[in-house]
Amino acid sequence: MAVHRRLPTQDRLIWKHEPPDLKGPFCKVSMDSHDHLFFLCDYPLEVWRKIKHDVGLYGFPENWSDILAYLVNGTGPTSLVHRLALQATIYANGASFSVGGGVGLGVGVGGGGGGGGGGWVGGGVSYPNPSPSSPSNLKNAYFALQAWKSAIKSDPKGILSSWVGSNVCAYKGVFCADPTEGMGGDPSGQVVAGIDLNNANLKGILVNELSLLTDMSLLHLNSNRFTGTIPEGLKDLYALTELDLSNNQFSGPFPSSILQIPNLLYLDLRFNSFSGPIPQDLFSKNLDAIFLNNNLFEGEIPQNLGNSPASVINLANNKLTGDIPTNFGYSSPRLKEILLLNNQLTGCIPQGIGMWSDVQVFDASFNSLMGHLPDTISCLEGIEVLNVAHNKLSGELPDLVCELRSLLKLSVAYNFISGFSQVCEKLYGRNVGFDIALNCIPGMEMQRPQPECSLIPGGGLSCLRIPSLRPLTCGTLLQSLNESAP
């Protein structure tokens, strides 16, 4: 896990009738007649990714104004600037940040429209081709939302009690915005820009009429009780950049409609009951985050895994089998986290893993991987968590691995490692998250019984290995690996 860098803080709260003094270079602020604060902000894409990463791992600061301070004072390259309207409505019992404009950020915190207290952040793009703003947009949205409401059989929190009448922008969990201006104005120019029903505990299904919400950029439905399959009509949501269906009861094969959403950047299907193979086309999409963990996916990992431009790929806790793809390490340099734990993977860890100079988390524990740890792991200069515990790895632990400067946690427990030398021994002595329990290392405590160590699994398995008696020149090695990549 990456080291947490807390968001900057402000010394005071921002109250309902007090427009904040925003002195940063990015935002303009105004207040409408309903005491709604509107922010029109330009931020580099890197800022959105930083916010999404921090909030995804650590949640929101207690003081919601911390987030405003971070937004206002955010810095980064000026290229890839994306526009957003961030509408902040301040309630007596909390704050609710809602999505607007060509959505770049959406946050739900605490009361009001905060989605039952569930927080979410998403870095997205502006509408690719904004549709004309007209009353027909909201009429279509009304028809779609009423059709969906009729398919929801349980609403214990009474969230849908506000879904009456034609003013869909007043529906709880539904956020509207002007797709061209990004600011409040004539209601006839607004569209449904986002839906956040996180933690609503709704029971029902998704309906095909949701395809009418063609201006929607965010759909967040995590922690509900939705069942069934994903409607084919979702492929028509051309403006959708973030789709979060996690922690529900969806089933069936991987939804083909999701693969056809043209501008999707963030996909979260974890904690459902999707099954069957993971489609190869998934890793050809321009996704920034892929969460498929805790489902029932099976079969081999597609060979084009390395083609994905994602910064996070989580395939953990499924039933995936076969080898890790040989082009595994040839992924985008944006990749920061890859999680394959608790599957049924076999074979070797590919040499190409060394291509990930910026990866921070690699977890392939609880599989049946065999052979030696490749020396190219020493090229993972940014690695913080390296977990290959509960496999069938053998050989000595390379000193080059223990010399990684950013390494905070290294676990090779429950393998058949036969030894390590002085550098790794010093790391073990410092007790810095170094777990070598139940291996075959002579003279160490808590190791396997000798009879188990005499029968090393996969002893005849041949893994391509580039041994090195001196520090690797990673640039030269990786260039060689890249030239031989499929």
Tab-separated table of C-alpha atoms in Angstrom:
chain	number	residue	atom	x	y	z
A	1	MET	CA	0.000	0.000	0.000
A	2	ALA	CA	1.286	3.422	-0.860
A	3	VAL	CA	2.350	5.673	1.977
A	4	HIS	CA	-0.491	8.048	2.794
A	5	ARG	CA	0.131	11.698	2.099
A	6	ARG	CA	-2.696	13.492	3.902
A	7	LEU	CA	-4.526	16.148	1.938
A	8	PRO	CA	-3.734	19.736	2.944
A	9	THR	CA	-6.013	21.232	5.590
A	10	GLN	CA	-7.698	24.560	6.207
A	11	ASP	CA	-7.985	26.213	9.622
A	12	ARG	CA	-11.692	26.933	9.434
A	13	LEU	CA	-14.935	25.412	8.256
A	14	ILE	CA	-16.818	26.770	5.279
A	15	TRP	CA	-20.430	27.351	6.333
A	16	LYS	CA	-23.676	27.544	4.412
A	17	HIS	CA	-23.901	31.331	4.038
A	18	GLU	CA	-20.182	31.990	3.715
A	19	PRO	CA	-18.738	31.653	0.207
A	20	PRO	CA	-15.184	30.361	0.583
A	21	ASP	CA	-12.268	32.646	-0.139
A	22	LEU	CA	-10.773	30.682	-3.009
A	23	LYS	CA	-7.417	32.177	-3.920
A	24	GLY	CA	-6.094	29.257	-5.922
A	25	PRO	CA	-5.425	29.536	-9.640
A	26	PHE	CA	-7.982	26.965	-10.723
A	27	CYS	CA	-11.478	27.793	-9.410
A	28	LYS	CA	-14.132	30.459	-9.813
A	29	VAL	CA	-16.962	30.530	-7.283
A	30	SER	CA	-20.518	31.888	-7.137
A	31	MET	CA	-23.626	31.339	-5.021
A	32	ASP	CA	-27.185	30.987	-6.301
A	33	SER	CA	-30.464	31.985	-4.625
A	34	HIS	CA	-30.679	28.626	-2.866
A	35	ASP	CA	-27.312	29.018	-1.138
A	36	HIS	CA	-25.694	26.499	-3.450
A	37	LEU	CA	-22.007	27.093	-4.009
A	38	PHE	CA	-20.787	26.528	-7.549
A	39	PHE	CA	-17.174	26.002	-8.518
A	40	LEU	CA	-15.943	26.033	-12.096
A	41	CYS	CA	-12.524	24.420	-12.009
A	42	ASP	CA	-9.782	23.480	-14.433
A	43	TYR	CA	-7.408	20.783	-13.198
A	44	PRO	CA	-4.732	18.609	-14.747
A	45	LEU	CA	-5.676	14.971	-15.117
A	46	GLU	CA	-2.848	14.124	-12.723
A	47	VAL	CA	-4.688	15.969	-9.927
A	48	TRP	CA	-7.837	13.873	-10.426
A	49	ARG	CA	-5.797	10.681	-10.305
A	50	LYS	CA	-4.045	11.765	-7.103
A	51	ILE	CA	-7.353	12.534	-5.393
A	52	LYS	CA	-8.936	9.291	-6.585
A	53	HIS	CA	-5.938	7.263	-5.406
A	54	ASP	CA	-5.749	8.852	-1.932
A	55	VAL	CA	-9.477	8.775	-1.275
A	56	GLY	CA	-9.847	5.253	-2.640
A	57	LEU	CA	-7.244	3.965	-0.194
A	58	TYR	CA	-7.798	6.111	2.869
A	59	GLY	CA	-11.252	7.674	2.716
A	60	PHE	CA	-12.056	11.344	3.186
A	61	PRO	CA	-10.593	13.654	5.828
A	62	GLU	CA	-13.007	14.413	8.664
A	63	ASN	CA	-13.210	18.063	7.655
A	64	TRP	CA	-14.690	18.251	4.172
A	65	SER	CA	-13.022	21.610	3.617
A	66	ASP	CA	-9.731	19.692	3.490
A	67	ILE	CA	-10.836	18.506	0.072
A	68	LEU	CA	-11.650	22.017	-1.102
A	69	ALA	CA	-8.230	23.144	0.072
A	70	TYR	CA	-6.633	20.355	-1.904
A	71	LEU	CA	-8.618	21.229	-5.009
A	72	VAL	CA	-7.899	24.937	-4.796
A	73	ASN	CA	-4.196	24.498	-4.100
A	74	GLY	CA	-3.665	21.482	-6.338
A	75	THR	CA	-0.655	21.634	-8.610
A	76	GLY	CA	0.566	19.610	-11.542
A	77	PRO	CA	1.385	19.807	-15.236
A	78	THR	CA	-0.915	22.126	-17.160
A	79	SER	CA	-1.459	19.685	-20.019
A	80	LEU	CA	-4.496	17.411	-20.227
A	81	VAL	CA	-6.661	19.953	-18.412
A	82	HIS	CA	-10.250	18.813	-17.910
A	83	ARG	CA	-13.271	20.920	-16.995
A	84	LEU	CA	-15.691	20.288	-14.211
A	85	ALA	CA	-18.478	22.017	-12.347
A	86	LEU	CA	-18.417	21.038	-8.683
A	87	GLN	CA	-21.659	21.943	-6.930
A	88	ALA	CA	-21.297	21.924	-3.154
A	89	THR	CA	-24.473	22.104	-1.079
A	90	ILE	CA	-23.815	22.582	2.606
A	91	TYR	CA	-26.292	20.903	4.944
A	92	ALA	CA	-26.698	21.401	8.671
A	93	ASN	CA	-25.647	17.803	9.316
A	94	GLY	CA	-22.829	17.490	6.821
A	95	ALA	CA	-21.719	18.224	3.303
A	96	SER	CA	-22.675	16.892	-0.072
A	97	PHE	CA	-20.495	17.462	-3.097
A	98	SER	CA	-22.336	16.594	-6.259
A	99	VAL	CA	-21.283	16.136	-9.828
A	100	GLY	CA	-21.775	18.608	-12.590
A	101	GLY	CA	-20.494	19.674	-15.954
A	102	GLY	CA	-18.141	17.493	-17.978
A	103	VAL	CA	-17.512	15.634	-14.818
A	104	GLY	CA	-14.005	15.590	-13.404
A	105	LEU	CA	-14.822	15.006	-9.740
A	106	GLY	CA	-17.754	13.824	-7.684
A	107	VAL	CA	-17.842	13.369	-3.935
A	108	GLY	CA	-20.525	12.184	-1.526
A	109	VAL	CA	-19.879	12.803	2.160
A	110	GLY	CA	-22.309	12.481	5.052
A	111	GLY	CA	-25.813	13.897	4.944
A	112	GLY	CA	-27.980	15.289	2.196
A	113	GLY	CA	-27.120	13.913	-1.203
A	114	GLY	CA	-24.030	12.118	0.020
A	115	GLY	CA	-25.278	8.690	-0.911
A	116	GLY	CA	-25.798	7.428	2.627
A	117	GLY	CA	-22.384	8.607	3.693
A	118	GLY	CA	-20.498	6.671	1.036
A	119	GLY	CA	-17.624	8.544	-0.526
A	120	TRP	CA	-16.521	8.349	-4.116
A	121	VAL	CA	-14.095	10.204	-6.313
A	122	GLY	CA	-13.544	9.966	-10.011
A	123	GLY	CA	-11.236	11.643	-12.454
A	124	GLY	CA	-12.909	11.812	-15.813
A	125	VAL	CA	-13.053	13.699	-19.066
A	126	SER	CA	-15.393	16.290	-20.460
A	127	TYR	CA	-18.368	15.144	-22.465
A	128	PRO	CA	-16.888	13.892	-25.750
A	129	ASN	CA	-19.626	15.457	-27.879
A	130	PRO	CA	-22.104	17.332	-25.675
A	131	SER	CA	-25.677	16.707	-26.697
A	132	PRO	CA	-27.897	19.730	-27.203
A	133	SER	CA	-29.500	20.858	-23.960
A	134	SER	CA	-33.273	20.804	-24.230
A	135	PRO	CA	-36.311	19.781	-22.161
A	136	SER	CA	-36.346	16.447	-23.998
A	137	ASN	CA	-33.187	15.404	-22.148
A	138	LEU	CA	-34.937	15.581	-18.786
A	139	LYS	CA	-38.109	14.017	-20.200
A	140	ASN	CA	-36.103	11.018	-21.311
A	141	ALA	CA	-34.435	10.931	-17.916
A	142	TYR	CA	-37.839	11.003	-16.194
A	143	PHE	CA	-39.040	8.051	-18.270
A	144	ALA	CA	-35.833	6.095	-17.590
A	145	LEU	CA	-35.788	6.743	-13.847
A	146	GLN	CA	-39.469	5.914	-13.373
A	147	ALA	CA	-39.006	2.643	-15.275
A	148	TRP	CA	-36.057	1.834	-13.030
A	149	LYS	CA	-37.972	2.815	-9.895
A	150	SER	CA	-40.726	0.336	-10.773
A	151	ALA	CA	-38.095	-2.437	-10.950
A	152	ILE	CA	-36.792	-1.744	-7.434
A	153	LYS	CA	-38.631	-3.947	-4.950
A	154	SER	CA	-37.105	-2.829	-1.664
A	155	ASP	CA	-36.034	0.628	-0.500
A	156	PRO	CA	-35.523	0.365	3.277
A	157	LYS	CA	-33.992	3.838	3.575
A	158	GLY	CA	-36.814	5.526	1.664
A	159	ILE	CA	-34.420	7.094	-0.806
A	160	LEU	CA	-36.805	6.728	-3.743
A	161	SER	CA	-39.602	8.560	-1.932
A	162	SER	CA	-38.249	11.725	-3.548
A	163	TRP	CA	-38.491	10.191	-7.028
A	164	VAL	CA	-41.889	11.731	-7.792
A	165	GLY	CA	-42.831	14.378	-10.320
A	166	SER	CA	-41.048	15.462	-13.461
A	167	ASN	CA	-38.228	17.416	-11.780
A	168	VAL	CA	-35.654	14.614	-11.841
A	169	CYS	CA	-32.952	17.024	-10.688
A	170	ALA	CA	-34.658	17.015	-7.274
A	171	TYR	CA	-34.476	13.217	-6.973
A	172	LYS	CA	-32.181	12.078	-4.194
A	173	GLY	CA	-28.994	10.605	-5.621
A	174	VAL	CA	-29.524	12.202	-9.052
A	175	PHE	CA	-27.287	15.107	-10.012
A	176	CYS	CA	-27.895	17.515	-12.867
A	177	ALA	CA	-25.683	19.997	-14.652
A	178	ASP	CA	-25.387	22.055	-17.795
A	179	PRO	CA	-23.060	20.057	-20.063
A	180	THR	CA	-21.846	23.117	-21.959
A	181	GLU	CA	-21.553	25.798	-19.290
A	182	GLY	CA	-20.909	23.693	-16.213
A	183	MET	CA	-22.793	26.233	-14.046
A	184	GLY	CA	-26.338	26.516	-12.725
A	185	GLY	CA	-28.832	28.348	-14.879
A	186	ASP	CA	-31.965	27.709	-16.845
A	187	PRO	CA	-33.259	24.279	-15.731
A	188	SER	CA	-34.231	23.512	-19.326
A	189	GLY	CA	-30.521	23.446	-20.168
A	190	GLN	CA	-29.678	20.814	-17.599
A	191	VAL	CA	-29.143	17.086	-18.012
A	192	VAL	CA	-28.695	14.164	-15.640
A	193	ALA	CA	-24.910	14.137	-15.231
A	194	GLY	CA	-24.551	11.543	-12.494
A	195	ILE	CA	-26.304	9.049	-10.231
A	196	ASP	CA	-24.898	8.152	-6.817
A	197	LEU	CA	-26.904	5.561	-4.877
A	198	ASN	CA	-23.998	4.068	-2.970
A	199	ASN	CA	-24.927	2.291	0.271
A	200	ALA	CA	-28.656	2.701	-0.404
A	201	ASN	CA	-29.444	-0.997	0.232
A	202	LEU	CA	-31.806	-1.047	-2.739
A	203	LYS	CA	-33.072	-4.402	-4.020
A	204	GLY	CA	-34.059	-4.837	-7.640
A	205	ILE	CA	-32.624	-4.985	-11.140
A	206	LEU	CA	-31.204	-2.594	-13.695
A	207	VAL	CA	-33.494	-1.826	-16.623
A	208	ASN	CA	-32.697	-1.248	-20.271
A	209	GLU	CA	-34.330	2.190	-20.134
A	210	LEU	CA	-31.194	3.463	-18.391
A	211	SER	CA	-29.768	3.690	-21.909
A	212	LEU	CA	-31.763	6.925	-22.275
A	213	LEU	CA	-29.427	8.678	-19.813
A	214	THR	CA	-26.955	9.449	-22.566
A	215	ASP	CA	-25.540	12.522	-20.785
A	216	MET	CA	-24.692	10.622	-17.608
A	217	SER	CA	-20.992	10.619	-16.780
A	218	LEU	CA	-21.063	8.734	-13.473
A	219	LEU	CA	-23.133	5.764	-12.286
A	220	HIS	CA	-22.262	4.616	-8.766
A	221	LEU	CA	-24.396	1.844	-7.247
A	222	ASN	CA	-22.076	0.100	-4.838
A	223	SER	CA	-23.311	-1.640	-1.681
A	224	ASN	CA	-26.865	-2.428	-2.747
A	225	ARG	CA	-28.740	-5.673	-3.466
A	226	PHE	CA	-29.140	-5.452	-7.226
A	227	THR	CA	-29.418	-8.816	-8.962
A	228	GLY	CA	-29.598	-10.228	-12.475
A	229	THR	CA	-27.465	-9.278	-15.444
A	230	ILE	CA	-26.340	-5.949	-16.849
A	231	PRO	CA	-28.684	-4.516	-19.530
A	232	GLU	CA	-27.437	-4.420	-23.090
A	233	GLY	CA	-28.561	-0.795	-23.346
A	234	LEU	CA	-25.684	0.423	-21.182
A	235	LYS	CA	-23.555	0.385	-24.319
A	236	ASP	CA	-25.391	3.547	-25.423
A	237	LEU	CA	-24.108	5.603	-22.472
A	238	TYR	CA	-21.488	7.364	-24.564
A	239	ALA	CA	-20.724	9.993	-21.880
A	240	LEU	CA	-20.214	7.473	-19.065
A	241	THR	CA	-16.698	7.610	-17.615
A	242	GLU	CA	-17.204	5.847	-14.266
A	243	LEU	CA	-19.232	2.703	-13.565
A	244	ASP	CA	-19.281	1.286	-10.031
A	245	LEU	CA	-21.521	-1.767	-9.541
A	246	SER	CA	-19.475	-3.270	-6.719
A	247	ASN	CA	-20.836	-5.124	-3.705
A	248	ASN	CA	-24.113	-6.259	-5.235
A	249	GLN	CA	-25.514	-9.614	-6.348
A	250	PHE	CA	-25.097	-9.382	-10.119
A	251	SER	CA	-24.420	-12.636	-11.946
A	252	GLY	CA	-23.856	-14.058	-15.405
A	253	PRO	CA	-20.903	-13.665	-17.773
A	254	PHE	CA	-18.833	-10.521	-18.048
A	255	PRO	CA	-21.280	-7.893	-19.394
A	256	SER	CA	-20.578	-7.391	-23.086
A	257	SER	CA	-22.360	-4.038	-23.006
A	258	ILE	CA	-19.636	-2.627	-20.746
A	259	LEU	CA	-17.020	-3.325	-23.393
A	260	GLN	CA	-18.945	-1.077	-25.790
A	261	ILE	CA	-19.163	1.998	-23.556
A	262	PRO	CA	-16.820	4.240	-25.560
A	263	ASN	CA	-15.500	6.673	-22.939
A	264	LEU	CA	-15.384	4.498	-19.829
A	265	LEU	CA	-12.331	5.123	-17.627
A	266	TYR	CA	-13.181	3.534	-14.275
A	267	LEU	CA	-14.776	0.075	-13.926
A	268	ASP	CA	-15.617	-1.536	-10.583
A	269	LEU	CA	-17.447	-4.895	-10.612
A	270	ARG	CA	-15.925	-6.380	-7.456
A	271	PHE	CA	-17.882	-8.376	-4.881
A	272	ASN	CA	-20.511	-9.805	-7.214
A	273	SER	CA	-21.096	-13.244	-8.749
A	274	PHE	CA	-19.982	-12.683	-12.331
A	275	SER	CA	-18.574	-15.866	-13.849
A	276	GLY	CA	-16.935	-17.269	-16.954
A	277	PRO	CA	-13.820	-15.960	-18.698
A	278	ILE	CA	-12.508	-12.417	-18.574
A	279	PRO	CA	-12.802	-11.081	-22.145
A	280	GLN	CA	-9.645	-10.128	-23.967
A	281	ASP	CA	-11.195	-6.870	-25.201
A	282	LEU	CA	-11.272	-5.551	-21.627
A	283	PHE	CA	-7.525	-4.936	-21.626
A	284	SER	CA	-7.687	-3.100	-24.943
A	285	LYS	CA	-9.992	-0.415	-23.540
A	286	ASN	CA	-8.660	2.913	-22.339
A	287	LEU	CA	-9.455	2.200	-18.688
A	288	ASP	CA	-7.618	3.813	-15.794
A	289	ALA	CA	-8.864	1.357	-13.137
A	290	ILE	CA	-10.143	-2.235	-13.393
A	291	PHE	CA	-11.634	-3.915	-10.309
A	292	LEU	CA	-12.914	-7.464	-10.924
A	293	ASN	CA	-11.904	-8.999	-7.608
A	294	ASN	CA	-14.172	-11.225	-5.513
A	295	ASN	CA	-16.226	-12.723	-8.307
A	296	LEU	CA	-16.339	-16.172	-9.893
A	297	PHE	CA	-14.321	-15.485	-13.036
A	298	GLU	CA	-12.464	-18.528	-14.336
A	299	GLY	CA	-10.175	-19.566	-17.158
A	300	GLU	CA	-6.846	-18.038	-18.088
A	301	ILE	CA	-5.876	-14.395	-17.808
A	302	PRO	CA	-6.029	-12.952	-21.352
A	303	GLN	CA	-2.635	-12.796	-23.020
A	304	ASN	CA	-3.058	-9.091	-23.781
A	305	LEU	CA	-3.114	-8.103	-20.092
A	306	GLY	CA	0.043	-6.109	-20.729
A	307	ASN	CA	-1.777	-3.912	-23.253
A	308	SER	CA	-3.937	-2.261	-20.610
A	309	PRO	CA	-3.196	1.411	-19.830
A	310	ALA	CA	-4.771	1.058	-16.357
A	311	SER	CA	-3.044	2.287	-13.201
A	312	VAL	CA	-4.823	-0.323	-11.034
A	313	ILE	CA	-5.771	-3.890	-12.024
A	314	ASN	CA	-7.376	-6.101	-9.370
A	315	LEU	CA	-8.251	-9.683	-10.365
A	316	ALA	CA	-7.953	-11.153	-6.861
A	317	ASN	CA	-10.224	-13.768	-5.304
A	318	ASN	CA	-11.526	-15.422	-8.439
A	319	LYS	CA	-10.947	-18.853	-9.994
A	320	LEU	CA	-8.405	-17.911	-12.640
A	321	THR	CA	-6.064	-20.663	-13.835
A	322	GLY	CA	-3.044	-21.134	-16.080
A	323	ASP	CA	0.152	-19.123	-16.349
A	324	ILE	CA	0.635	-15.424	-15.840
A	325	PRO	CA	0.849	-13.965	-19.387
A	326	THR	CA	4.401	-13.668	-20.655
A	327	ASN	CA	3.888	-9.998	-21.575
A	328	PHE	CA	2.770	-9.410	-17.998
A	329	GLY	CA	5.299	-6.684	-17.261
A	330	TYR	CA	4.940	-4.830	-20.534
A	331	SER	CA	1.960	-2.848	-19.270
A	332	SER	CA	1.613	0.909	-19.358
A	333	PRO	CA	4.110	2.824	-17.204
A	334	ARG	CA	1.039	4.210	-15.433
A	335	LEU	CA	0.471	0.866	-13.685
A	336	LYS	CA	0.772	1.253	-9.897
A	337	GLU	CA	-1.045	-1.752	-8.437
A	338	ILE	CA	-1.618	-5.298	-9.733
A	339	LEU	CA	-3.375	-7.862	-7.537
A	340	LEU	CA	-3.714	-11.520	-8.558
A	341	LEU	CA	-3.953	-13.113	-5.122
A	342	ASN	CA	-6.132	-16.081	-4.237
A	343	ASN	CA	-6.596	-17.611	-7.663
A	344	GLN	CA	-5.323	-20.897	-9.077
A	345	LEU	CA	-2.438	-19.595	-11.174
A	346	THR	CA	0.494	-21.855	-12.041
A	347	GLY	CA	3.827	-21.626	-13.836
A	348	CYS	CA	6.541	-19.014	-13.396
A	349	ILE	CA	6.593	-15.325	-12.590
A	350	PRO	CA	7.585	-13.816	-15.968
A	351	GLN	CA	10.879	-11.979	-16.390
A	352	GLY	CA	8.915	-9.069	-17.832
A	353	ILE	CA	7.786	-8.107	-14.340
A	354	GLY	CA	10.935	-6.000	-14.214
A	355	MET	CA	9.401	-3.611	-16.732
A	356	TRP	CA	7.273	-2.119	-13.947
A	357	SER	CA	9.723	0.454	-12.659
A	358	ASP	CA	6.892	2.500	-11.093
A	359	VAL	CA	4.606	-0.241	-9.760
A	360	GLN	CA	3.953	0.084	-6.016
A	361	VAL	CA	1.948	-3.049	-5.160
A	362	PHE	CA	2.340	-6.553	-6.600
A	363	ASP	CA	0.422	-9.337	-4.853
A	364	ALA	CA	0.277	-12.841	-6.340
A	365	SER	CA	-0.064	-14.697	-3.036
A	366	PHE	CA	-2.240	-17.792	-2.533
A	367	ASN	CA	-1.643	-19.342	-5.950
A	368	SER	CA	0.493	-22.255	-7.159
A	369	LEU	CA	3.351	-20.375	-8.814
A	370	MET	CA	6.624	-22.310	-9.102
A	371	GLY	CA	10.275	-21.785	-9.938
A	372	HIS	CA	12.609	-18.997	-8.849
A	373	LEU	CA	11.838	-15.368	-8.228
A	374	PRO	CA	13.173	-13.605	-11.335
A	375	ASP	CA	16.134	-11.317	-10.724
A	376	THR	CA	14.359	-8.664	-12.785
A	377	ILE	CA	12.229	-7.939	-9.709
A	378	SER	CA	15.206	-5.817	-8.651
A	379	CYS	CA	14.170	-3.307	-11.337
A	380	LEU	CA	10.930	-2.499	-9.476
A	381	GLU	CA	12.321	0.744	-8.129
A	382	GLY	CA	8.976	1.991	-6.809
A	383	ILE	CA	7.733	-1.258	-5.238
A	384	GLU	CA	6.356	-0.886	-1.706
A	385	VAL	CA	4.437	-4.154	-1.261
A	386	LEU	CA	5.706	-7.418	-2.783
A	387	ASN	CA	3.680	-10.446	-1.702
A	388	VAL	CA	4.218	-13.892	-3.230
A	389	ALA	CA	3.387	-15.894	-0.090
A	390	HIS	CA	1.524	-19.223	-0.210
A	391	ASN	CA	2.936	-20.440	-3.525
A	392	LYS	CA	5.453	-23.129	-4.492
A	393	LEU	CA	8.455	-20.935	-5.232
A	394	SER	CA	11.935	-22.325	-4.658
A	395	GLY	CA	15.607	-21.366	-4.890
A	396	GLU	CA	17.390	-18.603	-3.010
A	397	LEU	CA	15.936	-15.171	-2.382
A	398	PRO	CA	18.086	-12.796	-4.464
A	399	ASP	CA	19.955	-10.040	-2.651
A	400	LEU	CA	18.853	-7.725	-5.431
A	401	VAL	CA	15.263	-8.042	-4.215
A	402	CYS	CA	16.166	-7.186	-0.629
A	403	GLU	CA	18.036	-4.072	-1.801
A	404	LEU	CA	14.904	-2.400	-3.187
A	405	ARG	CA	14.842	0.996	-1.488
A	406	SER	CA	11.097	1.620	-1.508
A	407	LEU	CA	10.166	-1.831	-0.205
A	408	LEU	CA	7.977	-1.693	2.914
A	409	LYS	CA	6.591	-5.229	2.950
A	410	LEU	CA	8.100	-8.403	1.504
A	411	SER	CA	6.371	-11.743	2.072
A	412	VAL	CA	7.637	-15.041	0.677
A	413	ALA	CA	6.077	-17.135	3.470
A	414	TYR	CA	4.726	-20.640	2.800
A	415	ASN	CA	7.001	-21.408	-0.154
A	416	PHE	CA	10.102	-23.575	-0.612
A	417	ILE	CA	12.782	-20.855	-0.540
A	418	SER	CA	16.083	-22.547	0.321
A	419	GLY	CA	18.134	-19.613	1.546
A	420	PHE	CA	19.171	-15.988	1.409
A	421	SER	CA	22.388	-14.103	1.955
A	422	GLN	CA	23.571	-11.229	4.109
A	423	VAL	CA	21.563	-8.382	2.590
A	424	CYS	CA	18.248	-10.202	3.048
A	425	GLU	CA	19.342	-11.373	6.495
A	426	LYS	CA	19.856	-7.770	7.591
A	427	LEU	CA	16.421	-6.847	6.251
A	428	TYR	CA	14.903	-9.740	8.177
A	429	GLY	CA	16.736	-8.641	11.315
A	430	ARG	CA	15.216	-5.159	11.104
A	431	ASN	CA	11.731	-6.708	11.088
A	432	VAL	CA	10.400	-4.346	8.437
A	433	GLY	CA	7.518	-6.416	7.131
A	434	PHE	CA	9.773	-9.274	5.972
A	435	ASP	CA	7.996	-12.645	6.310
A	436	ILE	CA	9.918	-15.851	5.477
A	437	ALA	CA	7.960	-18.305	7.653
A	438	LEU	CA	7.500	-21.932	6.568
A	439	ASN	CA	10.134	-22.144	3.872
A	440	CYS	CA	13.211	-24.389	3.728
A	441	ILE	CA	15.915	-22.031	5.005
A	442	PRO	CA	18.482	-23.835	7.189
A	443	GLY	CA	19.025	-22.399	10.645
A	444	MET	CA	15.886	-20.242	10.644
A	445	GLU	CA	12.933	-20.672	12.964
A	446	MET	CA	9.424	-21.604	11.831
A	447	GLN	CA	10.481	-23.488	8.691
A	448	ARG	CA	9.013	-26.527	6.960
A	449	PRO	CA	9.930	-30.028	8.163
A	450	GLN	CA	12.870	-31.482	6.243
A	451	PRO	CA	10.793	-34.216	4.526
A	452	GLU	CA	8.654	-31.524	2.883
A	453	CYS	CA	11.744	-29.665	1.677
A	454	SER	CA	13.116	-32.752	-0.052
A	455	LEU	CA	10.142	-32.792	-2.414
A	456	ILE	CA	10.093	-29.350	-4.012
A	457	PRO	CA	6.988	-28.899	-6.213
A	458	GLY	CA	7.798	-28.238	-9.832
A	459	GLY	CA	11.424	-29.216	-9.394
A	460	GLY	CA	11.635	-30.061	-13.068
A	461	LEU	CA	9.959	-26.840	-14.191
A	462	SER	CA	12.188	-24.733	-16.414
A	463	CYS	CA	11.736	-20.992	-15.917
A	464	LEU	CA	13.701	-18.571	-18.039
A	465	ARG	CA	16.018	-16.890	-15.563
A	466	ILE	CA	18.680	-14.263	-16.005
A	467	PRO	CA	20.973	-14.754	-12.983
A	468	SER	CA	23.252	-11.910	-12.032
A	469	LEU	CA	26.246	-11.838	-9.698
A	470	ARG	CA	26.343	-8.052	-9.850
A	471	PRO	CA	23.685	-5.333	-9.742
A	472	LEU	CA	21.531	-5.394	-12.830
A	473	THR	CA	21.682	-2.515	-15.266
A	474	CYS	CA	17.921	-2.323	-15.468
A	475	GLY	CA	17.765	0.013	-18.431
A	476	THR	CA	19.839	-2.326	-20.590
A	477	LEU	CA	18.032	-5.427	-19.362
A	478	LEU	CA	14.590	-3.952	-19.875
A	479	GLN	CA	15.499	-2.773	-23.354
A	480	SER	CA	16.487	-6.343	-24.169
A	481	LEU	CA	13.241	-7.690	-22.719
A	482	ASN	CA	11.220	-5.096	-24.595
A	483	GLU	CA	12.819	-6.050	-27.907
A	484	SER	CA	11.893	-9.686	-27.308
A	485	ALA	CA	8.329	-8.898	-26.194
A	486	PRO	CA	5.523	-10.539	-28.204
